[in-house]
Short mmCIF file of N, CA and C and ligand atoms in Angstrom, two decimals:
data_model
loop_
_atom_site.label_atom_id
_atom_site.label_comp_id
_atom_site.label_asym_id
_atom_site.label_seq_id
_atom_site.Cartn_x
_atom_site.Cartn_y
_atom_site.Cartn_z
N MET B 1 113.61 100.53 77.06
CA MET B 1 114.28 99.23 77.13
C MET B 1 115.76 99.41 76.84
N ALA B 2 116.53 98.56 77.46
CA ALA B 2 117.99 98.68 77.28
C ALA B 2 118.64 97.33 77.55
N ILE B 3 119.71 97.09 76.83
CA ILE B 3 120.52 95.91 77.13
C ILE B 3 121.50 96.29 78.23
N LEU B 4 121.47 95.54 79.32
CA LEU B 4 122.28 95.88 80.49
C LEU B 4 123.59 95.12 80.48
N LYS B 5 124.58 95.68 81.16
CA LYS B 5 125.87 95.01 81.29
C LYS B 5 125.74 93.85 82.29
N ILE B 6 126.30 92.70 81.93
CA ILE B 6 126.22 91.52 82.79
C ILE B 6 127.48 91.41 83.65
N ALA B 7 127.26 91.33 84.96
CA ALA B 7 128.38 91.17 85.90
C ALA B 7 129.00 89.79 85.73
N ARG B 8 130.32 89.74 85.80
CA ARG B 8 131.02 88.45 85.68
C ARG B 8 131.60 88.03 87.02
N MET B 9 131.82 86.72 87.14
CA MET B 9 132.35 86.13 88.37
C MET B 9 133.54 86.93 88.88
N GLY B 10 133.50 87.30 90.13
CA GLY B 10 134.52 88.15 90.73
C GLY B 10 133.96 89.50 91.13
N HIS B 11 132.88 89.93 90.45
CA HIS B 11 132.23 91.18 90.85
C HIS B 11 131.49 90.95 92.16
N PRO B 12 131.66 91.85 93.13
CA PRO B 12 131.05 91.61 94.45
C PRO B 12 129.53 91.51 94.43
N VAL B 13 128.86 92.11 93.43
CA VAL B 13 127.39 92.04 93.41
C VAL B 13 126.92 90.60 93.26
N LEU B 14 127.80 89.73 92.74
CA LEU B 14 127.44 88.32 92.57
C LEU B 14 127.68 87.51 93.84
N ARG B 15 128.30 88.15 94.83
CA ARG B 15 128.57 87.44 96.09
C ARG B 15 127.61 87.86 97.21
N ASP B 16 126.88 88.96 96.98
CA ASP B 16 126.01 89.50 98.03
C ASP B 16 124.64 88.84 98.01
N LYS B 17 123.97 88.93 99.16
CA LYS B 17 122.58 88.49 99.25
C LYS B 17 121.69 89.63 98.75
N ALA B 18 120.78 89.32 97.86
CA ALA B 18 119.90 90.35 97.28
C ALA B 18 118.75 90.66 98.24
N SER B 19 118.19 91.86 98.10
CA SER B 19 117.12 92.32 99.00
C SER B 19 115.74 91.97 98.46
N PRO B 20 114.80 91.67 99.37
CA PRO B 20 113.43 91.42 98.93
C PRO B 20 112.84 92.67 98.28
N VAL B 21 111.90 92.46 97.37
CA VAL B 21 111.20 93.55 96.69
C VAL B 21 109.92 93.84 97.47
N ALA B 22 109.74 95.10 97.88
CA ALA B 22 108.58 95.46 98.71
C ALA B 22 107.30 95.38 97.88
N ASP B 23 107.34 95.86 96.63
CA ASP B 23 106.14 95.91 95.80
C ASP B 23 106.46 95.37 94.39
N PRO B 24 106.08 94.12 94.12
CA PRO B 24 106.39 93.53 92.80
C PRO B 24 105.77 94.30 91.64
N THR B 25 104.73 95.10 91.92
CA THR B 25 104.04 95.84 90.85
C THR B 25 104.62 97.23 90.62
N ALA B 26 105.66 97.59 91.35
CA ALA B 26 106.25 98.93 91.23
C ALA B 26 106.79 99.17 89.82
N ALA B 27 106.70 100.42 89.38
CA ALA B 27 107.14 100.77 88.03
C ALA B 27 108.63 100.45 87.84
N GLU B 28 109.44 100.65 88.87
CA GLU B 28 110.88 100.40 88.73
C GLU B 28 111.18 98.92 88.50
N ILE B 29 110.35 98.06 89.08
CA ILE B 29 110.54 96.62 88.88
C ILE B 29 110.12 96.24 87.45
N ARG B 30 109.04 96.85 86.97
CA ARG B 30 108.59 96.60 85.60
C ARG B 30 109.68 97.00 84.59
N THR B 31 110.30 98.14 84.83
CA THR B 31 111.37 98.61 83.94
C THR B 31 112.58 97.69 84.03
N LEU B 32 112.95 97.31 85.26
CA LEU B 32 114.08 96.39 85.45
C LEU B 32 113.85 95.09 84.69
N VAL B 33 112.64 94.53 84.82
CA VAL B 33 112.34 93.24 84.18
C VAL B 33 112.37 93.38 82.66
N ALA B 34 111.82 94.47 82.14
CA ALA B 34 111.85 94.68 80.68
C ALA B 34 113.29 94.69 80.18
N ASP B 35 114.16 95.34 80.91
CA ASP B 35 115.58 95.39 80.52
C ASP B 35 116.25 94.02 80.69
N MET B 36 115.87 93.30 81.74
CA MET B 36 116.44 91.96 81.95
C MET B 36 116.04 91.02 80.81
N ILE B 37 114.79 91.12 80.37
CA ILE B 37 114.32 90.26 79.28
C ILE B 37 115.10 90.57 78.00
N GLU B 38 115.27 91.86 77.72
CA GLU B 38 116.02 92.24 76.52
C GLU B 38 117.47 91.76 76.62
N THR B 39 118.04 91.87 77.80
CA THR B 39 119.43 91.45 78.02
C THR B 39 119.58 89.94 77.87
N MET B 40 118.63 89.19 78.44
CA MET B 40 118.70 87.73 78.36
C MET B 40 118.55 87.25 76.92
N HIS B 41 117.63 87.85 76.19
CA HIS B 41 117.44 87.44 74.80
C HIS B 41 118.67 87.78 73.97
N ASP B 42 119.25 88.94 74.23
CA ASP B 42 120.45 89.34 73.49
C ASP B 42 121.60 88.37 73.76
N ALA B 43 121.71 87.91 75.01
CA ALA B 43 122.83 87.06 75.40
C ALA B 43 122.56 85.58 75.13
N GLY B 44 121.29 85.23 74.85
CA GLY B 44 120.95 83.85 74.57
C GLY B 44 120.90 82.96 75.80
N GLY B 45 120.47 83.50 76.92
CA GLY B 45 120.42 82.71 78.15
C GLY B 45 119.07 82.05 78.37
N THR B 46 119.05 81.11 79.31
CA THR B 46 117.82 80.44 79.73
C THR B 46 117.15 81.20 80.88
N GLY B 47 117.98 81.88 81.65
CA GLY B 47 117.48 82.64 82.78
C GLY B 47 118.44 83.75 83.14
N LEU B 48 117.95 84.66 83.97
CA LEU B 48 118.78 85.78 84.41
C LEU B 48 118.26 86.26 85.76
N ALA B 49 119.17 86.55 86.66
CA ALA B 49 118.80 87.08 87.98
C ALA B 49 119.27 88.54 88.07
N ALA B 50 118.49 89.35 88.79
CA ALA B 50 118.78 90.78 88.83
C ALA B 50 120.22 91.11 89.27
N PRO B 51 120.80 90.38 90.24
CA PRO B 51 122.19 90.71 90.60
C PRO B 51 123.16 90.59 89.42
N GLN B 52 122.81 89.77 88.43
CA GLN B 52 123.68 89.62 87.26
C GLN B 52 123.73 90.89 86.41
N VAL B 53 122.73 91.77 86.59
CA VAL B 53 122.78 93.07 85.91
C VAL B 53 122.98 94.19 86.94
N HIS B 54 123.67 93.83 88.03
CA HIS B 54 124.12 94.79 89.04
C HIS B 54 122.99 95.39 89.86
N VAL B 55 121.85 94.67 89.93
CA VAL B 55 120.72 95.15 90.74
C VAL B 55 120.46 94.12 91.84
N PRO B 56 120.85 94.40 93.09
CA PRO B 56 120.75 93.39 94.15
C PRO B 56 119.35 93.26 94.73
N LYS B 57 118.41 92.87 93.87
CA LYS B 57 117.02 92.65 94.30
C LYS B 57 116.62 91.22 93.94
N ARG B 58 115.62 90.70 94.68
CA ARG B 58 115.22 89.29 94.50
C ARG B 58 114.21 89.17 93.35
N VAL B 59 114.76 89.21 92.14
CA VAL B 59 113.98 89.10 90.90
C VAL B 59 114.73 88.16 89.95
N VAL B 60 114.03 87.16 89.41
CA VAL B 60 114.62 86.31 88.37
C VAL B 60 113.65 86.20 87.20
N ILE B 61 114.21 85.97 86.01
CA ILE B 61 113.40 85.63 84.85
C ILE B 61 114.00 84.34 84.27
N PHE B 62 113.15 83.55 83.63
CA PHE B 62 113.64 82.30 83.04
C PHE B 62 112.62 81.76 82.05
N GLN B 63 113.09 80.86 81.22
CA GLN B 63 112.21 80.09 80.34
C GLN B 63 112.81 78.69 80.24
N VAL B 64 111.97 77.73 79.95
CA VAL B 64 112.43 76.34 79.85
C VAL B 64 112.02 75.82 78.48
N SER B 65 113.01 75.53 77.65
CA SER B 65 112.68 75.06 76.30
C SER B 65 112.58 73.54 76.28
N GLU B 66 111.78 73.06 75.36
CA GLU B 66 111.47 71.64 75.22
C GLU B 66 112.73 70.78 75.10
N GLY B 67 113.72 71.30 74.36
CA GLY B 67 114.88 70.51 74.01
C GLY B 67 115.77 70.10 75.17
N ARG B 68 115.61 70.70 76.33
CA ARG B 68 116.49 70.40 77.45
C ARG B 68 115.82 69.58 78.54
N LEU B 69 114.58 69.19 78.32
CA LEU B 69 113.85 68.47 79.37
C LEU B 69 114.44 67.08 79.59
N THR B 70 114.31 66.60 80.81
CA THR B 70 114.94 65.34 81.20
C THR B 70 114.04 64.13 80.99
N GLY B 71 112.76 64.37 80.74
CA GLY B 71 111.82 63.26 80.61
C GLY B 71 111.09 62.95 81.89
N ARG B 72 111.48 63.60 82.99
CA ARG B 72 110.73 63.41 84.23
C ARG B 72 109.32 63.99 84.07
N ALA B 73 108.37 63.38 84.79
CA ALA B 73 106.94 63.71 84.57
C ALA B 73 106.65 65.20 84.76
N LEU B 74 107.27 65.81 85.76
CA LEU B 74 106.97 67.21 86.07
C LEU B 74 108.04 68.16 85.51
N ASP B 75 108.86 67.66 84.59
CA ASP B 75 109.83 68.54 83.91
C ASP B 75 109.12 69.11 82.69
N ARG B 76 108.59 70.30 82.84
CA ARG B 76 107.73 70.86 81.80
C ARG B 76 108.38 72.07 81.15
N PRO B 77 108.14 72.26 79.83
CA PRO B 77 108.59 73.50 79.21
C PRO B 77 107.85 74.68 79.83
N GLN B 78 108.46 75.82 79.80
CA GLN B 78 107.84 76.98 80.45
C GLN B 78 108.09 78.23 79.63
N GLU B 79 107.02 78.95 79.34
CA GLU B 79 107.15 80.26 78.72
C GLU B 79 107.88 81.18 79.67
N LEU B 80 108.38 82.26 79.14
CA LEU B 80 109.10 83.24 79.95
C LEU B 80 108.31 83.59 81.21
N THR B 81 108.95 83.43 82.34
CA THR B 81 108.31 83.71 83.63
C THR B 81 109.14 84.73 84.40
N VAL B 82 108.45 85.66 85.03
CA VAL B 82 109.08 86.62 85.94
C VAL B 82 108.69 86.20 87.35
N LEU B 83 109.69 86.08 88.22
CA LEU B 83 109.43 85.65 89.58
C LEU B 83 110.08 86.64 90.54
N VAL B 84 109.24 87.27 91.36
CA VAL B 84 109.72 88.24 92.34
C VAL B 84 109.67 87.58 93.72
N ASN B 85 110.72 87.77 94.49
CA ASN B 85 110.84 87.17 95.82
C ASN B 85 110.63 85.66 95.81
N PRO B 86 111.34 84.94 94.93
CA PRO B 86 111.11 83.50 94.85
C PRO B 86 111.61 82.74 96.08
N VAL B 87 110.89 81.67 96.38
CA VAL B 87 111.29 80.76 97.46
C VAL B 87 111.24 79.34 96.89
N ILE B 88 112.29 78.58 97.16
CA ILE B 88 112.37 77.19 96.68
C ILE B 88 112.30 76.24 97.86
N GLU B 89 111.51 75.19 97.67
CA GLU B 89 111.41 74.14 98.69
C GLU B 89 111.74 72.80 98.01
N PRO B 90 112.87 72.18 98.37
CA PRO B 90 113.16 70.86 97.80
C PRO B 90 112.12 69.85 98.29
N LEU B 91 111.65 68.99 97.39
CA LEU B 91 110.64 68.01 97.76
C LEU B 91 111.23 66.61 97.84
N THR B 92 112.54 66.52 97.70
CA THR B 92 113.23 65.25 97.77
C THR B 92 114.67 65.53 98.18
N SER B 93 115.33 64.51 98.69
CA SER B 93 116.77 64.67 98.96
C SER B 93 117.59 64.16 97.78
N GLU B 94 116.89 63.60 96.77
CA GLU B 94 117.58 63.05 95.60
C GLU B 94 118.15 64.18 94.74
N THR B 95 119.38 64.01 94.31
CA THR B 95 119.97 64.98 93.39
C THR B 95 120.44 64.25 92.14
N GLU B 96 120.63 65.03 91.07
CA GLU B 96 121.23 64.46 89.87
C GLU B 96 122.15 65.50 89.25
N LEU B 97 123.15 65.01 88.52
CA LEU B 97 124.08 65.89 87.84
C LEU B 97 123.48 66.37 86.52
N GLY B 98 123.77 67.61 86.18
CA GLY B 98 123.41 68.13 84.87
C GLY B 98 124.36 69.26 84.52
N TRP B 99 124.50 69.52 83.22
CA TRP B 99 125.40 70.58 82.79
C TRP B 99 124.75 71.94 82.96
N GLU B 100 125.52 72.88 83.46
CA GLU B 100 125.05 74.25 83.59
C GLU B 100 126.10 75.21 83.05
N GLY B 101 125.59 76.29 82.48
CA GLY B 101 126.44 77.41 82.14
C GLY B 101 125.85 78.63 82.80
N CYS B 102 126.52 79.76 82.70
CA CYS B 102 126.04 80.97 83.35
C CYS B 102 126.57 82.17 82.59
N LEU B 103 125.70 83.14 82.34
CA LEU B 103 126.13 84.34 81.62
C LEU B 103 127.18 85.12 82.41
N SER B 104 127.27 84.87 83.72
CA SER B 104 128.28 85.53 84.54
C SER B 104 129.59 84.74 84.61
N VAL B 105 129.58 83.55 84.01
CA VAL B 105 130.79 82.71 83.96
C VAL B 105 130.95 82.28 82.50
N PRO B 106 131.19 83.24 81.60
CA PRO B 106 131.13 82.94 80.17
C PRO B 106 132.22 81.97 79.72
N GLY B 107 131.84 81.14 78.74
CA GLY B 107 132.81 80.25 78.10
C GLY B 107 133.01 78.93 78.80
N LEU B 108 132.35 78.73 79.93
CA LEU B 108 132.54 77.51 80.71
C LEU B 108 131.21 76.79 80.92
N LYS B 109 131.31 75.51 81.24
CA LYS B 109 130.15 74.78 81.74
C LYS B 109 130.65 73.79 82.78
N GLY B 110 129.72 73.38 83.63
CA GLY B 110 130.09 72.44 84.67
C GLY B 110 128.94 71.52 85.01
N ALA B 111 129.27 70.35 85.53
CA ALA B 111 128.25 69.38 85.95
C ALA B 111 127.94 69.65 87.43
N VAL B 112 126.66 69.96 87.68
CA VAL B 112 126.23 70.43 89.00
C VAL B 112 125.14 69.51 89.55
N PRO B 113 125.28 69.07 90.81
CA PRO B 113 124.18 68.31 91.40
C PRO B 113 123.06 69.25 91.86
N ARG B 114 121.84 68.90 91.52
CA ARG B 114 120.67 69.70 91.95
C ARG B 114 119.57 68.75 92.39
N PHE B 115 118.68 69.25 93.27
CA PHE B 115 117.51 68.46 93.65
C PHE B 115 116.66 68.17 92.42
N THR B 116 116.13 66.95 92.36
CA THR B 116 115.38 66.55 91.17
C THR B 116 113.95 67.04 91.19
N ARG B 117 113.43 67.38 92.36
CA ARG B 117 112.04 67.86 92.44
C ARG B 117 111.93 68.97 93.48
N ILE B 118 111.35 70.07 93.06
CA ILE B 118 111.20 71.21 93.97
C ILE B 118 109.80 71.83 93.79
N ARG B 119 109.42 72.61 94.79
CA ARG B 119 108.27 73.52 94.67
C ARG B 119 108.84 74.93 94.70
N TYR B 120 108.39 75.78 93.79
CA TYR B 120 108.82 77.18 93.89
C TYR B 120 107.62 78.10 93.90
N ARG B 121 107.80 79.16 94.66
CA ARG B 121 106.75 80.15 94.81
C ARG B 121 107.33 81.55 94.68
N GLY B 122 106.49 82.49 94.35
CA GLY B 122 106.90 83.87 94.24
C GLY B 122 105.74 84.66 93.69
N ALA B 123 106.02 85.90 93.31
CA ALA B 123 104.98 86.76 92.75
C ALA B 123 105.36 87.13 91.33
N GLY B 124 104.32 87.29 90.49
CA GLY B 124 104.54 87.81 89.15
C GLY B 124 104.56 89.33 89.19
N LEU B 125 104.74 89.93 88.03
CA LEU B 125 104.79 91.39 87.95
C LEU B 125 103.45 92.04 88.32
N ASP B 126 102.38 91.25 88.19
CA ASP B 126 101.06 91.78 88.58
C ASP B 126 100.78 91.56 90.06
N GLY B 127 101.75 90.97 90.76
CA GLY B 127 101.59 90.72 92.19
C GLY B 127 100.90 89.40 92.49
N ALA B 128 100.39 88.72 91.45
CA ALA B 128 99.68 87.46 91.67
C ALA B 128 100.67 86.35 92.02
N PRO B 129 100.26 85.46 92.94
CA PRO B 129 101.17 84.39 93.35
C PRO B 129 101.40 83.35 92.25
N ILE B 130 102.63 82.84 92.20
CA ILE B 130 103.01 81.74 91.32
C ILE B 130 103.44 80.61 92.23
N ASP B 131 102.95 79.41 91.97
CA ASP B 131 103.23 78.26 92.84
C ASP B 131 103.28 77.02 91.96
N ARG B 132 104.48 76.49 91.75
CA ARG B 132 104.62 75.35 90.83
C ARG B 132 105.49 74.26 91.46
N THR B 133 105.17 73.03 91.14
CA THR B 133 106.00 71.89 91.51
C THR B 133 106.59 71.32 90.22
N VAL B 134 107.90 71.22 90.17
CA VAL B 134 108.56 70.84 88.91
C VAL B 134 109.72 69.89 89.20
N GLU B 135 110.20 69.27 88.12
CA GLU B 135 111.31 68.33 88.23
C GLU B 135 112.36 68.64 87.16
N GLY B 136 113.46 67.90 87.27
CA GLY B 136 114.44 67.85 86.20
C GLY B 136 115.05 69.19 85.84
N PHE B 137 115.12 69.48 84.53
CA PHE B 137 115.79 70.69 84.07
C PHE B 137 115.07 71.95 84.55
N HIS B 138 113.75 71.90 84.53
CA HIS B 138 112.96 73.04 85.03
C HIS B 138 113.35 73.35 86.48
N ALA B 139 113.46 72.31 87.30
CA ALA B 139 113.85 72.48 88.70
C ALA B 139 115.30 72.99 88.79
N ARG B 140 116.14 72.52 87.89
CA ARG B 140 117.55 72.94 87.87
C ARG B 140 117.67 74.45 87.59
N VAL B 141 116.91 74.93 86.61
CA VAL B 141 116.96 76.34 86.25
C VAL B 141 116.61 77.22 87.46
N LEU B 142 115.55 76.82 88.17
CA LEU B 142 115.14 77.61 89.33
C LEU B 142 116.21 77.62 90.41
N GLN B 143 116.81 76.46 90.65
CA GLN B 143 117.85 76.39 91.70
C GLN B 143 119.05 77.24 91.32
N HIS B 144 119.40 77.23 90.03
CA HIS B 144 120.52 78.03 89.56
C HIS B 144 120.22 79.53 89.72
N GLU B 145 119.04 79.94 89.25
CA GLU B 145 118.70 81.37 89.29
C GLU B 145 118.55 81.87 90.72
N CYS B 146 117.88 81.09 91.56
CA CYS B 146 117.67 81.54 92.93
C CYS B 146 118.97 81.56 93.73
N ASP B 147 119.92 80.70 93.38
CA ASP B 147 121.24 80.78 94.01
C ASP B 147 121.87 82.15 93.78
N HIS B 148 121.65 82.73 92.61
CA HIS B 148 122.21 84.06 92.33
C HIS B 148 121.74 85.09 93.38
N LEU B 149 120.53 84.90 93.90
CA LEU B 149 119.97 85.85 94.86
C LEU B 149 120.63 85.72 96.22
N ASP B 150 121.32 84.61 96.42
CA ASP B 150 122.04 84.39 97.68
C ASP B 150 123.55 84.45 97.50
N GLY B 151 123.96 84.99 96.36
CA GLY B 151 125.40 85.19 96.15
C GLY B 151 126.17 83.93 95.80
N ILE B 152 125.46 82.94 95.21
CA ILE B 152 126.10 81.65 94.90
C ILE B 152 126.12 81.44 93.39
N LEU B 153 127.29 81.11 92.87
CA LEU B 153 127.44 80.75 91.45
C LEU B 153 127.61 79.24 91.35
N TYR B 154 127.24 78.68 90.18
CA TYR B 154 127.17 77.22 90.08
C TYR B 154 128.47 76.49 90.43
N PRO B 155 129.67 77.07 90.12
CA PRO B 155 130.87 76.29 90.51
C PRO B 155 130.93 75.99 92.01
N GLN B 156 130.31 76.86 92.82
CA GLN B 156 130.30 76.62 94.26
C GLN B 156 129.44 75.42 94.64
N ARG B 157 128.55 75.02 93.76
CA ARG B 157 127.69 73.86 94.02
C ARG B 157 128.29 72.56 93.48
N MET B 158 129.38 72.67 92.74
CA MET B 158 129.95 71.47 92.13
C MET B 158 130.66 70.61 93.16
N THR B 159 130.55 69.31 92.99
CA THR B 159 131.19 68.38 93.91
C THR B 159 132.41 67.73 93.25
N ASP B 160 132.59 67.92 91.94
CA ASP B 160 133.74 67.39 91.22
C ASP B 160 134.20 68.43 90.20
N LEU B 161 135.19 69.22 90.60
CA LEU B 161 135.62 70.34 89.74
C LEU B 161 136.36 69.87 88.49
N ARG B 162 136.63 68.56 88.37
CA ARG B 162 137.16 68.05 87.11
C ARG B 162 136.12 68.18 86.00
N LEU B 163 134.86 68.34 86.40
CA LEU B 163 133.79 68.47 85.42
C LEU B 163 133.45 69.93 85.11
N LEU B 164 134.39 70.83 85.41
CA LEU B 164 134.29 72.23 84.98
C LEU B 164 135.16 72.35 83.73
N THR B 165 134.55 72.78 82.61
CA THR B 165 135.26 72.72 81.34
C THR B 165 134.93 73.93 80.47
N TYR B 166 135.88 74.31 79.63
CA TYR B 166 135.57 75.28 78.60
C TYR B 166 134.60 74.63 77.62
N LEU B 167 133.74 75.46 77.01
CA LEU B 167 132.73 74.91 76.10
C LEU B 167 133.37 74.18 74.93
N GLU B 168 134.44 74.75 74.39
CA GLU B 168 135.09 74.12 73.23
C GLU B 168 135.64 72.75 73.57
N GLU B 169 136.34 72.67 74.70
CA GLU B 169 136.89 71.38 75.11
C GLU B 169 135.78 70.40 75.46
N GLY B 170 134.69 70.94 76.05
CA GLY B 170 133.55 70.08 76.37
C GLY B 170 132.94 69.47 75.13
N ALA B 171 132.94 70.24 74.04
CA ALA B 171 132.40 69.73 72.77
C ALA B 171 133.37 68.73 72.14
N ARG B 172 134.66 68.99 72.28
CA ARG B 172 135.66 68.08 71.67
C ARG B 172 135.79 66.78 72.44
N PHE B 173 135.67 66.88 73.77
CA PHE B 173 135.90 65.71 74.63
C PHE B 173 134.69 65.52 75.54
N PRO B 174 133.56 65.06 74.98
CA PRO B 174 132.33 64.95 75.77
C PRO B 174 132.49 63.98 76.94
N VAL B 175 131.87 64.33 78.05
CA VAL B 175 131.85 63.48 79.23
C VAL B 175 130.41 63.08 79.49
N ASP B 176 130.17 61.79 79.62
CA ASP B 176 128.83 61.31 79.92
C ASP B 176 128.61 61.36 81.42
N ILE B 177 127.69 62.20 81.86
CA ILE B 177 127.45 62.30 83.30
C ILE B 177 126.10 61.70 83.70
N GLY B 178 125.41 61.07 82.75
CA GLY B 178 124.15 60.44 83.13
C GLY B 178 123.02 60.75 82.19
N VAL B 179 121.85 60.94 82.76
CA VAL B 179 120.63 60.98 81.95
C VAL B 179 120.33 62.33 81.32
N VAL B 180 120.94 63.37 81.84
CA VAL B 180 120.55 64.71 81.40
C VAL B 180 121.24 65.04 80.08
N PRO B 181 120.48 65.52 79.09
CA PRO B 181 121.11 65.84 77.82
C PRO B 181 122.15 66.94 77.95
N ASP B 182 123.24 66.79 77.26
CA ASP B 182 124.30 67.80 77.25
C ASP B 182 123.86 68.96 76.40
N ALA B 183 124.00 70.14 76.90
CA ALA B 183 123.67 71.34 76.11
C ALA B 183 124.50 72.49 76.67
N ASN B 184 124.71 73.47 75.85
CA ASN B 184 125.59 74.55 76.24
C ASN B 184 124.87 75.85 76.56
N ALA B 185 123.55 75.82 76.55
CA ALA B 185 122.82 77.06 76.78
C ALA B 185 123.18 77.66 78.13
N ALA B 186 123.48 78.92 78.12
CA ALA B 186 123.83 79.59 79.37
C ALA B 186 122.58 79.83 80.20
N GLU B 187 122.77 79.94 81.47
CA GLU B 187 121.66 80.26 82.36
C GLU B 187 121.99 81.52 83.10
NI1 NI G 1 123.73 82.10 86.16
#
C-alpha cells in the first residue's frame, strides 16, 4: 500500500479520457484501488478517480456520508464503493446546485449544477455488477467522479463562476444556493 501523489488542475492526465479496464479482477487493479483508498483517506476526500493519481483507467472509489445527504428519498449513505468502468444514466433533466470541492483543485469550492437522479452501473473488484439508482448528493458524487474519467473537472460544469470561491472566503462569506447543505469535503 502507498499514498499516491494527486494530480492538480493543469496536469494533462486530468484532461484526457481514461481507458476502459479489460479485467476488473486483475491484480494490478486491486493494487491500484488499495493505494487509491489509502490516498483518499489520507487526503480526507469523498471520492477519488484513478486519473487523479496519474493512472488513466476507468476506476473510481467513493463513499457517501450521512451528513451531506439532501433528504431526497434515494439519496442514501454509502459505504466505500469501488466502481470499475462506470456508466451513468441521468433519469431526469432536473438539475440542482450543490457545493463541490476536488482534491485536484485544492483550497477551492464551487456551486455546480448536477442531475438530481441518476442510475449508475459498473463492476466491483470481484467483477460482480453494481447497479444503483440514487438521488441528491449520492448522485452528485458519482457525476463528479465519473467526469474525471472523461477529463472534466467541476469548474467546467459551473454555470456561474462567481460561485467559485476559496474555502476560507466561503466560510467567512457564506452564499445560500438552495437546499443542499454547505460542506467543504473534497471529492
Ligand atoms: Ni474531483
